CSV table of C-alpha atoms and ligand atoms in Angstrom, one decimal:
chain,number,residue,atom,x,y,z
Y,1,UNK,CA,98.6,76.3,133.4
Y,2,UNK,CA,99.5,79.7,132.1
Y,3,UNK,CA,98.7,80.6,128.6
Y,4,UNK,CA,101.2,79.8,125.8
Y,5,UNK,CA,101.2,82.9,123.6
Y,6,UNK,CA,101.7,82.9,119.8
Y,7,UNK,CA,104.8,85.1,120.3
Y,8,UNK,CA,107.0,86.3,123.1
Y,9,UNK,CA,110.2,88.4,123.6
Y,10,UNK,CA,113.4,86.7,124.9
Y,11,UNK,CA,115.3,88.9,127.3
Y,12,UNK,CA,118.6,87.8,128.9
Y,13,UNK,CA,120.2,89.2,132.0
Y,14,UNK,CA,122.7,91.0,129.7
Y,15,UNK,CA,119.9,92.6,127.8
Y,16,UNK,CA,118.5,94.0,131.0
Y,17,UNK,CA,121.9,95.0,132.2
Y,18,UNK,CA,122.6,96.9,128.9
Y,19,UNK,CA,119.4,99.0,129.5
Y,20,UNK,CA,120.4,99.7,133.1
Y,21,UNK,CA,123.8,100.9,131.9
Y,22,UNK,CA,122.1,103.5,129.8
Y,23,UNK,CA,119.7,104.6,132.6
Y,24,UNK,CA,122.9,105.3,134.7
Y,25,UNK,CA,124.6,107.2,131.9
Y,26,UNK,CA,124.4,110.8,130.7
Y,27,UNK,CA,122.1,110.2,127.7
Y,28,UNK,CA,118.7,108.6,127.7
Y,29,UNK,CA,118.1,109.8,124.1
Y,30,UNK,CA,120.2,111.2,121.3
Y,31,UNK,CA,123.3,109.7,122.8
Y,32,UNK,CA,125.8,107.2,121.3
Y,33,UNK,CA,123.6,104.1,121.4
Y,34,UNK,CA,121.3,104.9,118.5
Y,35,UNK,CA,124.1,105.4,115.9
Y,36,UNK,CA,125.8,102.3,117.3
Y,37,UNK,CA,122.7,100.2,116.8
Y,38,UNK,CA,122.2,101.6,113.3
Y,39,UNK,CA,125.7,100.7,112.3
Y,40,UNK,CA,125.5,97.2,113.7
Y,41,UNK,CA,122.1,96.5,112.0
Y,42,UNK,CA,123.4,97.9,108.7
Y,43,UNK,CA,126.4,95.6,108.9
Y,44,UNK,CA,124.2,92.6,109.9
Y,45,UNK,CA,121.9,93.0,106.8
Y,46,UNK,CA,124.6,94.4,104.4
Y,47,UNK,CA,122.9,97.8,104.0
Y,48,UNK,CA,124.8,101.0,103.5
Y,49,UNK,CA,122.5,103.3,105.6
Y,50,UNK,CA,120.2,102.7,108.6
Y,51,UNK,CA,117.8,105.1,110.3
Y,52,UNK,CA,116.4,104.0,113.6
Y,53,UNK,CA,112.8,105.1,114.6
Y,54,UNK,CA,110.4,104.7,117.4
Y,55,UNK,CA,108.4,102.1,115.4
Y,56,UNK,CA,108.3,100.4,112.1
Y,57,UNK,CA,105.1,102.3,111.4
Y,58,UNK,CA,107.1,105.6,111.7
Y,59,UNK,CA,109.8,104.1,109.5
Y,60,UNK,CA,107.2,103.2,106.8
Y,61,UNK,CA,105.8,106.7,107.0
Y,62,UNK,CA,109.1,108.5,106.5
Y,63,UNK,CA,110.1,105.9,103.8
Y,64,UNK,CA,107.0,106.8,101.8
Y,65,UNK,CA,107.7,110.6,102.2
Y,66,UNK,CA,111.4,110.2,101.1
Y,67,UNK,CA,110.2,108.3,98.0
Y,68,UNK,CA,108.0,111.4,97.2
Y,69,UNK,CA,104.6,109.8,97.9
Y,70,UNK,CA,101.9,112.4,97.9
Y,71,UNK,CA,98.1,112.9,97.6
Y,72,UNK,CA,98.3,112.5,93.8
Y,73,UNK,CA,99.8,109.0,94.1
Y,74,UNK,CA,98.8,105.4,94.6
Y,75,UNK,CA,100.4,103.0,97.2
Y,76,UNK,CA,99.8,99.3,96.7
Y,77,UNK,CA,100.4,96.6,99.3
Y,78,UNK,CA,99.5,93.0,100.0
Y,79,UNK,CA,96.0,92.3,101.3
Y,80,UNK,CA,97.5,89.9,103.8
Y,81,UNK,CA,99.4,92.3,106.2
Y,82,UNK,CA,99.2,94.4,109.3
Y,83,UNK,CA,97.3,97.7,108.7
Y,84,UNK,CA,100.5,99.8,109.1
Y,85,UNK,CA,101.7,98.6,105.6
Y,86,UNK,CA,98.7,100.5,104.1
Y,87,UNK,CA,98.2,103.3,106.7
Y,88,UNK,CA,101.7,104.7,105.9
Y,89,UNK,CA,100.3,105.7,102.5
Y,90,UNK,CA,97.2,107.3,104.0
Y,91,UNK,CA,99.5,109.5,106.2
Y,92,UNK,CA,100.9,110.9,103.0
Y,93,UNK,CA,97.4,111.5,101.6
Y,94,UNK,CA,97.9,108.8,98.9
Y,95,UNK,CA,95.3,106.4,97.5
Y,96,UNK,CA,95.7,102.8,98.7
Y,97,UNK,CA,95.1,99.6,96.8
Y,98,UNK,CA,95.6,96.0,97.5
Y,99,UNK,CA,97.1,93.0,95.7
Y,100,UNK,CA,95.9,89.5,96.2
Y,101,UNK,CA,98.2,86.8,97.6
Y,102,UNK,CA,99.8,83.5,96.4
Y,103,UNK,CA,97.9,80.5,97.8
Y,104,UNK,CA,101.1,78.7,98.8
Y,105,UNK,CA,103.5,81.4,100.1
Y,106,UNK,CA,100.8,83.8,101.3
Y,107,UNK,CA,103.0,86.6,100.0
Y,108,UNK,CA,101.7,88.9,97.3
Y,109,UNK,CA,101.0,87.1,94.1
Y,110,UNK,CA,103.3,88.1,91.2
Y,111,UNK,CA,100.7,87.1,88.5
Y,112,UNK,CA,98.0,89.1,90.4
Y,113,UNK,CA,100.4,92.1,90.7
Y,114,UNK,CA,101.3,92.0,87.0
Y,115,UNK,CA,97.7,91.8,85.9
Y,116,UNK,CA,96.8,94.7,88.1
Y,117,UNK,CA,99.7,96.8,86.8
Y,118,UNK,CA,98.7,96.2,83.2
Y,119,UNK,CA,95.1,97.3,84.0
Y,120,UNK,CA,96.3,100.3,86.0
Y,121,UNK,CA,98.6,101.3,83.1
Y,122,UNK,CA,95.6,101.5,80.8
Y,123,UNK,CA,93.7,103.6,83.3
Y,124,UNK,CA,96.7,105.8,83.9
Y,125,UNK,CA,96.8,105.1,87.7
Y,126,UNK,CA,100.0,103.1,88.2
Y,127,UNK,CA,101.3,103.0,91.8
Y,128,UNK,CA,104.2,105.2,92.9
Y,129,UNK,CA,105.1,102.9,95.7
Y,130,UNK,CA,104.6,99.2,96.4
Y,131,UNK,CA,105.0,98.0,100.0
Y,132,UNK,CA,106.0,94.4,99.6
Y,133,UNK,CA,105.6,92.4,102.8
Y,134,UNK,CA,107.7,89.4,103.7
Y,135,UNK,CA,104.9,87.5,105.3
Y,136,UNK,CA,105.7,85.3,108.3
Y,137,UNK,CA,109.4,85.9,107.7
Y,138,UNK,CA,109.6,84.5,104.1
Y,139,UNK,CA,111.0,87.0,101.6
Y,140,UNK,CA,108.8,88.0,98.6
Y,141,UNK,CA,109.8,87.1,95.1
Y,142,UNK,CA,112.2,90.0,95.0
Y,143,UNK,CA,113.7,89.6,91.5
Y,144,UNK,CA,110.3,89.4,89.9
Y,145,UNK,CA,109.1,92.5,91.7
Y,146,UNK,CA,112.3,94.3,90.7
Y,147,UNK,CA,111.6,93.5,87.0
Y,148,UNK,CA,108.0,94.8,87.3
Y,149,UNK,CA,109.2,97.9,89.2
Y,150,UNK,CA,111.7,98.6,86.3
Y,151,UNK,CA,108.9,98.0,83.7
Y,152,UNK,CA,106.2,100.0,85.4
Y,153,UNK,CA,108.4,102.5,87.2
Y,154,UNK,CA,107.3,102.2,90.8
Y,155,UNK,CA,109.4,102.3,93.9
Y,156,UNK,CA,109.6,99.4,96.4
Y,157,UNK,CA,109.5,99.5,100.2
Y,158,UNK,CA,110.1,96.0,101.6
Y,159,UNK,CA,108.1,95.7,104.8
Y,160,UNK,CA,110.4,93.2,106.5
Y,161,UNK,CA,108.8,93.6,109.9
Y,162,UNK,CA,108.6,89.8,110.0
Y,163,UNK,CA,111.9,89.1,108.3
Y,164,UNK,CA,115.0,90.4,110.1
Y,165,UNK,CA,117.6,87.7,109.5
Y,166,UNK,CA,115.9,86.1,106.5
Y,167,UNK,CA,117.6,85.8,103.1
Y,168,UNK,CA,116.8,85.0,99.5
Y,169,UNK,CA,119.3,83.5,97.2
Y,170,UNK,CA,121.8,83.9,100.0
Y,171,UNK,CA,121.3,87.7,100.1
Y,172,UNK,CA,120.1,89.2,103.4
Y,173,UNK,CA,116.8,90.9,103.5
Y,174,UNK,CA,117.7,94.6,103.7
Y,175,UNK,CA,120.9,94.3,101.6
Y,176,UNK,CA,119.2,96.6,99.1
Y,177,UNK,CA,119.8,94.6,95.9
Y,178,UNK,CA,116.2,95.2,94.9
Y,179,UNK,CA,114.1,97.3,97.3
Y,180,UNK,CA,114.6,101.0,97.6
Y,181,UNK,CA,114.1,101.0,101.3
Y,182,UNK,CA,113.6,98.0,103.7
Y,183,UNK,CA,111.8,98.4,107.1
Y,184,UNK,CA,112.2,96.3,110.2
Y,185,UNK,CA,110.1,96.2,113.4
Y,186,UNK,CA,111.3,95.7,117.0
Y,187,UNK,CA,107.9,95.2,118.7
Y,188,UNK,CA,108.2,92.5,121.3
Y,189,UNK,CA,106.5,89.8,119.1
Y,190,UNK,CA,109.0,90.3,116.3
Y,191,UNK,CA,112.4,88.7,115.8
Y,192,UNK,CA,114.3,91.1,118.1
Y,193,UNK,CA,112.8,93.8,120.3
Y,194,UNK,CA,113.5,97.2,121.7
Y,195,UNK,CA,110.0,97.5,123.3
Y,196,UNK,CA,108.8,99.7,120.5
Y,197,UNK,CA,111.1,100.5,117.7
Y,198,UNK,CA,111.8,100.2,114.0
Y,199,UNK,CA,114.6,100.8,111.4
Y,200,UNK,CA,114.7,101.8,107.8
Y,201,UNK,CA,117.7,100.6,105.7
Y,202,UNK,CA,118.7,101.7,102.2
Y,203,UNK,CA,121.7,102.0,99.9
Y,204,UNK,CA,120.5,105.4,98.7
Y,205,UNK,CA,122.2,108.2,100.5
Y,206,UNK,CA,119.5,110.8,99.6
Y,207,UNK,CA,116.7,108.7,101.0
Y,208,UNK,CA,118.7,108.1,104.2
Y,209,UNK,CA,119.4,111.8,104.7
Y,210,UNK,CA,115.8,112.7,104.0
Y,211,UNK,CA,114.6,110.1,106.5
Y,212,UNK,CA,117.0,111.3,109.2
Y,213,UNK,CA,115.6,114.8,108.8
Y,214,UNK,CA,112.0,113.7,108.9
Y,215,UNK,CA,112.7,111.6,112.0
Y,216,UNK,CA,113.5,114.7,114.0
Y,217,UNK,CA,111.3,117.7,113.1
Y,218,UNK,CA,113.1,118.3,109.8
Y,219,UNK,CA,115.9,119.8,111.8
Y,220,UNK,CA,119.6,119.5,111.1
Y,221,UNK,CA,122.8,120.8,112.7
Y,222,UNK,CA,125.1,119.2,110.1
Y,223,UNK,CA,127.3,122.0,108.7
Y,224,UNK,CA,127.3,120.3,105.3
Y,225,UNK,CA,123.6,120.4,105.1
Y,226,UNK,CA,122.8,123.9,106.3
Y,227,UNK,CA,120.9,126.2,103.9
Y,228,UNK,CA,122.3,129.4,105.5
Y,229,UNK,CA,125.5,130.3,107.1
Y,230,UNK,CA,125.8,129.0,110.7
Y,231,UNK,CA,125.4,131.8,113.2
Y,232,UNK,CA,127.1,130.0,116.1
Y,233,UNK,CA,127.3,126.8,118.1
Y,234,UNK,CA,123.6,127.0,119.0
Y,235,UNK,CA,122.5,127.2,115.4
Y,236,UNK,CA,120.2,124.6,113.8
Y,237,UNK,CA,117.8,124.8,110.9
Y,238,UNK,CA,114.3,123.4,110.4
Y,239,UNK,CA,114.3,122.7,106.6
Y,240,UNK,CA,111.1,120.7,106.2
Y,241,UNK,CA,108.1,119.6,108.3
Y,242,UNK,CA,109.2,116.5,110.2
Y,243,UNK,CA,108.1,114.5,113.2
Y,244,UNK,CA,109.5,113.3,116.5
Y,245,UNK,CA,110.0,109.6,115.5
Y,246,UNK,CA,113.3,109.2,117.4
Y,247,UNK,CA,114.4,106.0,119.1
Y,248,UNK,CA,115.8,106.4,122.6
Y,249,UNK,CA,119.2,105.2,123.7
Y,250,UNK,CA,117.5,103.0,126.2
Y,251,UNK,CA,115.8,101.2,123.3
Y,252,UNK,CA,118.9,101.2,121.1
Y,253,UNK,CA,121.0,99.5,123.9
Y,254,UNK,CA,118.5,96.7,124.2
Y,255,UNK,CA,118.4,96.4,120.4
Y,256,UNK,CA,122.2,96.1,120.2
Y,257,UNK,CA,122.3,93.3,122.7
Y,258,UNK,CA,119.3,91.6,121.1
Y,259,UNK,CA,121.0,91.8,117.7
Y,260,UNK,CA,124.1,90.0,119.1
Y,261,UNK,CA,121.7,87.1,119.9
Y,262,UNK,CA,119.7,87.0,116.7
Y,263,UNK,CA,121.5,83.9,115.1
Y,264,UNK,CA,120.4,81.8,118.1
Y,265,UNK,CA,116.9,83.2,118.0
Y,266,UNK,CA,116.5,82.2,114.4
Y,267,UNK,CA,118.1,78.8,114.9
Y,268,UNK,CA,115.5,78.2,117.6
Y,269,UNK,CA,112.7,79.3,115.3
Y,270,UNK,CA,113.9,77.1,112.5
Y,271,UNK,CA,114.1,74.1,114.9
Y,272,UNK,CA,110.5,74.7,116.1
Y,273,UNK,CA,109.2,75.2,112.6
Y,274,UNK,CA,110.8,72.0,111.4
Y,275,UNK,CA,109.2,70.1,114.3
Y,276,UNK,CA,105.8,71.4,113.5
Y,277,UNK,CA,106.3,70.6,109.8
Y,278,UNK,CA,107.3,67.0,110.7
Y,279,UNK,CA,104.7,66.3,113.5
Y,280,UNK,CA,101.8,67.9,111.6
Y,281,UNK,CA,102.7,66.3,108.3
Y,282,UNK,CA,100.0,63.7,108.3
Y,283,UNK,CA,97.2,66.0,109.6
Y,284,UNK,CA,94.6,67.2,107.0
Y,285,UNK,CA,96.1,70.7,107.0
Y,286,UNK,CA,97.9,73.0,104.6
Y,287,UNK,CA,101.3,73.8,106.2
Y,288,UNK,CA,103.7,76.7,105.4
Y,289,UNK,CA,105.6,76.4,102.1
Y,290,UNK,CA,109.0,78.0,101.9
Y,291,UNK,CA,110.5,78.4,98.4
Y,292,UNK,CA,113.9,76.8,97.9
Y,293,UNK,CA,115.5,80.2,97.2
Y,294,UNK,CA,114.4,81.4,100.7
Y,295,UNK,CA,115.6,81.2,104.3
Y,296,UNK,CA,112.6,82.3,106.4
Y,297,UNK,CA,113.1,84.0,109.8
Y,298,UNK,CA,109.9,82.1,110.9
Y,299,UNK,CA,108.3,85.0,112.7
Y,300,UNK,CA,104.9,83.1,112.3
Y,301,UNK,CA,103.9,79.5,111.9
Y,302,UNK,CA,100.5,79.5,110.2
Y,303,UNK,CA,98.4,76.4,109.4
Y,304,UNK,CA,95.3,76.3,107.1
Y,305,UNK,CA,92.3,74.1,107.7
Y,306,UNK,CA,90.7,72.4,104.8
Y,307,UNK,CA,87.3,73.8,105.5
Y,308,UNK,CA,86.4,77.3,106.8
Y,309,UNK,CA,83.4,75.8,108.7
Y,310,UNK,CA,85.8,74.3,111.3
Y,311,UNK,CA,87.9,77.4,111.7
Y,312,UNK,CA,86.1,79.1,114.6
Y,313,UNK,CA,85.5,75.9,116.5
Y,314,UNK,CA,89.1,74.9,116.4
Y,315,UNK,CA,90.2,78.4,117.2
Y,316,UNK,CA,88.0,78.5,120.3
Y,317,UNK,CA,89.0,75.1,121.4
Y,318,UNK,CA,92.8,76.0,121.3
Y,319,UNK,CA,92.1,79.3,123.1
Y,320,UNK,CA,90.2,77.4,125.7
Y,321,UNK,CA,93.1,75.1,126.1
Y,322,UNK,CA,95.3,78.1,127.0
Y,323,UNK,CA,97.0,78.3,123.6
Y,324,UNK,CA,97.2,81.9,122.4
Y,325,UNK,CA,96.5,81.2,118.8
Y,326,UNK,CA,95.9,84.1,116.5
Y,327,UNK,CA,94.9,85.2,113.0
Y,328,UNK,CA,97.4,86.9,110.7
Y,329,UNK,CA,95.7,88.6,108.9
Y,330,UNK,CA,92.1,89.5,108.0
Y,331,UNK,CA,92.6,91.3,104.7
Y,332,UNK,CA,93.3,95.0,105.6
Y,333,UNK,CA,90.6,96.3,103.2
Y,334,UNK,CA,87.9,94.5,105.3
Y,335,UNK,CA,88.7,96.7,108.3
Y,336,UNK,CA,85.7,99.0,108.7
Y,337,UNK,CA,87.9,102.1,108.0
Y,338,UNK,CA,88.9,100.7,104.6
Y,339,UNK,CA,85.4,99.4,103.8
Y,340,UNK,CA,84.2,103.0,104.2
Y,341,UNK,CA,86.6,103.9,101.4
Y,342,UNK,CA,84.6,101.5,99.2
Y,343,UNK,CA,86.4,98.2,99.5
Y,344,UNK,CA,84.1,95.2,99.6
Y,345,UNK,CA,84.1,91.5,100.3
Y,346,UNK,CA,85.4,89.5,97.4
Y,347,UNK,CA,88.1,92.0,96.4
Y,348,UNK,CA,91.0,89.7,97.0
Y,349,UNK,CA,89.4,86.2,97.0
Y,350,UNK,CA,92.6,84.2,97.8
Y,351,UNK,CA,93.4,86.4,100.8
Y,352,UNK,CA,89.8,86.1,102.0
Y,353,UNK,CA,89.8,82.3,101.6
Y,354,UNK,CA,93.1,82.2,103.4
Y,355,UNK,CA,91.8,84.3,106.4
Y,356,UNK,CA,88.8,82.0,106.7
Y,357,UNK,CA,91.1,79.0,107.3
Y,358,UNK,CA,94.3,80.3,108.9
Y,359,UNK,CA,95.6,79.9,112.5
Y,360,UNK,CA,98.9,81.1,113.8
Y,361,UNK,CA,100.5,78.7,116.2
Y,362,UNK,CA,102.9,79.6,119.0
Y,363,UNK,CA,106.5,80.1,117.8
Y,364,UNK,CA,109.2,81.9,119.7
Y,365,UNK,CA,112.7,81.1,120.9
Y,366,UNK,CA,111.8,80.1,124.5
Y,367,UNK,CA,108.9,77.9,123.5
Y,368,UNK,CA,109.8,74.5,125.0
Y,369,UNK,CA,109.4,71.2,123.1
Y,370,UNK,CA,107.0,70.1,125.9
Y,371,UNK,CA,104.7,73.1,125.3
Y,372,UNK,CA,105.0,72.7,121.5
Y,373,UNK,CA,104.0,69.0,121.9
Y,374,UNK,CA,101.0,70.1,123.9
Y,375,UNK,CA,100.0,72.4,121.0
Y,376,UNK,CA,100.4,69.6,118.5
Y,377,UNK,CA,98.5,67.1,120.6
Y,378,UNK,CA,95.6,69.5,121.0
Y,379,UNK,CA,95.5,70.1,117.2
Y,380,UNK,CA,95.5,66.4,116.5
Y,381,UNK,CA,92.8,65.8,119.0
Y,382,UNK,CA,90.4,68.4,117.6
Y,383,UNK,CA,90.9,67.5,113.9
N,1,PLP,C1,104.5,94.7,113.3
N,1,PLP,C2,104.3,95.1,111.9
N,1,PLP,C3,104.3,96.5,111.5
N,1,PLP,C4,104.4,97.6,112.5
N,1,PLP,O1,105.4,97.5,113.4
N,1,PLP,P1,105.5,98.5,114.6
N,1,PLP,O2,106.9,98.5,115.0
N,1,PLP,O3,104.6,98.0,115.7
N,1,PLP,O4,105.1,99.9,114.2
N,1,PLP,C5,104.2,96.8,110.2
N,1,PLP,N1,104.1,95.8,109.2
N,1,PLP,C6,104.0,94.5,109.6
N,1,PLP,C7,103.8,93.5,108.5
N,1,PLP,C8,104.1,94.1,110.9
N,1,PLP,O5,104.0,92.9,111.2
């Protein structure tokens, strides 16, 4: 039997056809597909502006820069996330710090955040940017973060790499009611894919314009944005130091077709999540808890064992049974690179306890009920 992965892309014949169409066309990059994908995604999440990039990591980087993050500043994020949510701050030379998580939602804890902000205020080192991560596809407690950001004057980037298609209080993640900029990922394990790719959305025109420049070397040809008079049709200006973080039209075409299919992807994920919740209900496990305000995109389905002592044994047993279970995440600050900056064990105890007990089970639209049942049976056998 082949391995059942924890996540997998879902590509249809039309998806593949849409890519081939671009390969046969005039533009492989900087053609019509990227703006079309941006507009479609902006409409889907109710955002005013969207800037496509070659990854969510790039989008996080230029989001930080457009919010003015520099080497004098602090960026805070959740301890329970992928390293990119913190690395984007390091790219800007900023100092990084981590907030502990809520023991039930596994998103950053609002009481922990508030306490840390009060302490930082006394020490005059409040963060400039908070990267709030919608872990597993469940939106963070946006309105509470908004209140704290008004009170302590920091900007918010919502890292919604897991949460395209999710909503809170019936408002789409990315609609910009509270975050300054929201970022999505299109890596193959995520909700929709472009191979590699990302998107930053915002309702702030200045941020959007700044991110468009940074995405492509700091260069513009837009006559309304030029510093000097145009000298002819060849004329462009580099106005700041940017990067090549552009998405190709090949990727954007795939993204457009994938985005047309997102509602069925999410419906499949919800169905699988509900089956896990029902069929693992009596097992001695902590199951995911979704707040009533939230509709999760169910990027991940994480279970927590009661005792850390069984974690490794169960993990190995499931891997040996051809189930591609995974761990999301070891706290970022425990990575050797971050430990070298001075972070130690015990810094965010809830996130560490979580990581000692968590296992991500397979969840993706093409997971069959039969394979899901196999996973459930194996878990029941071992515990
Ligand atoms: C996947 C992921 C990223 C990075 O996305 P890329 O598109 O691979 O750069 C960032 N943050 C989180 C939380 C992620 O899961």
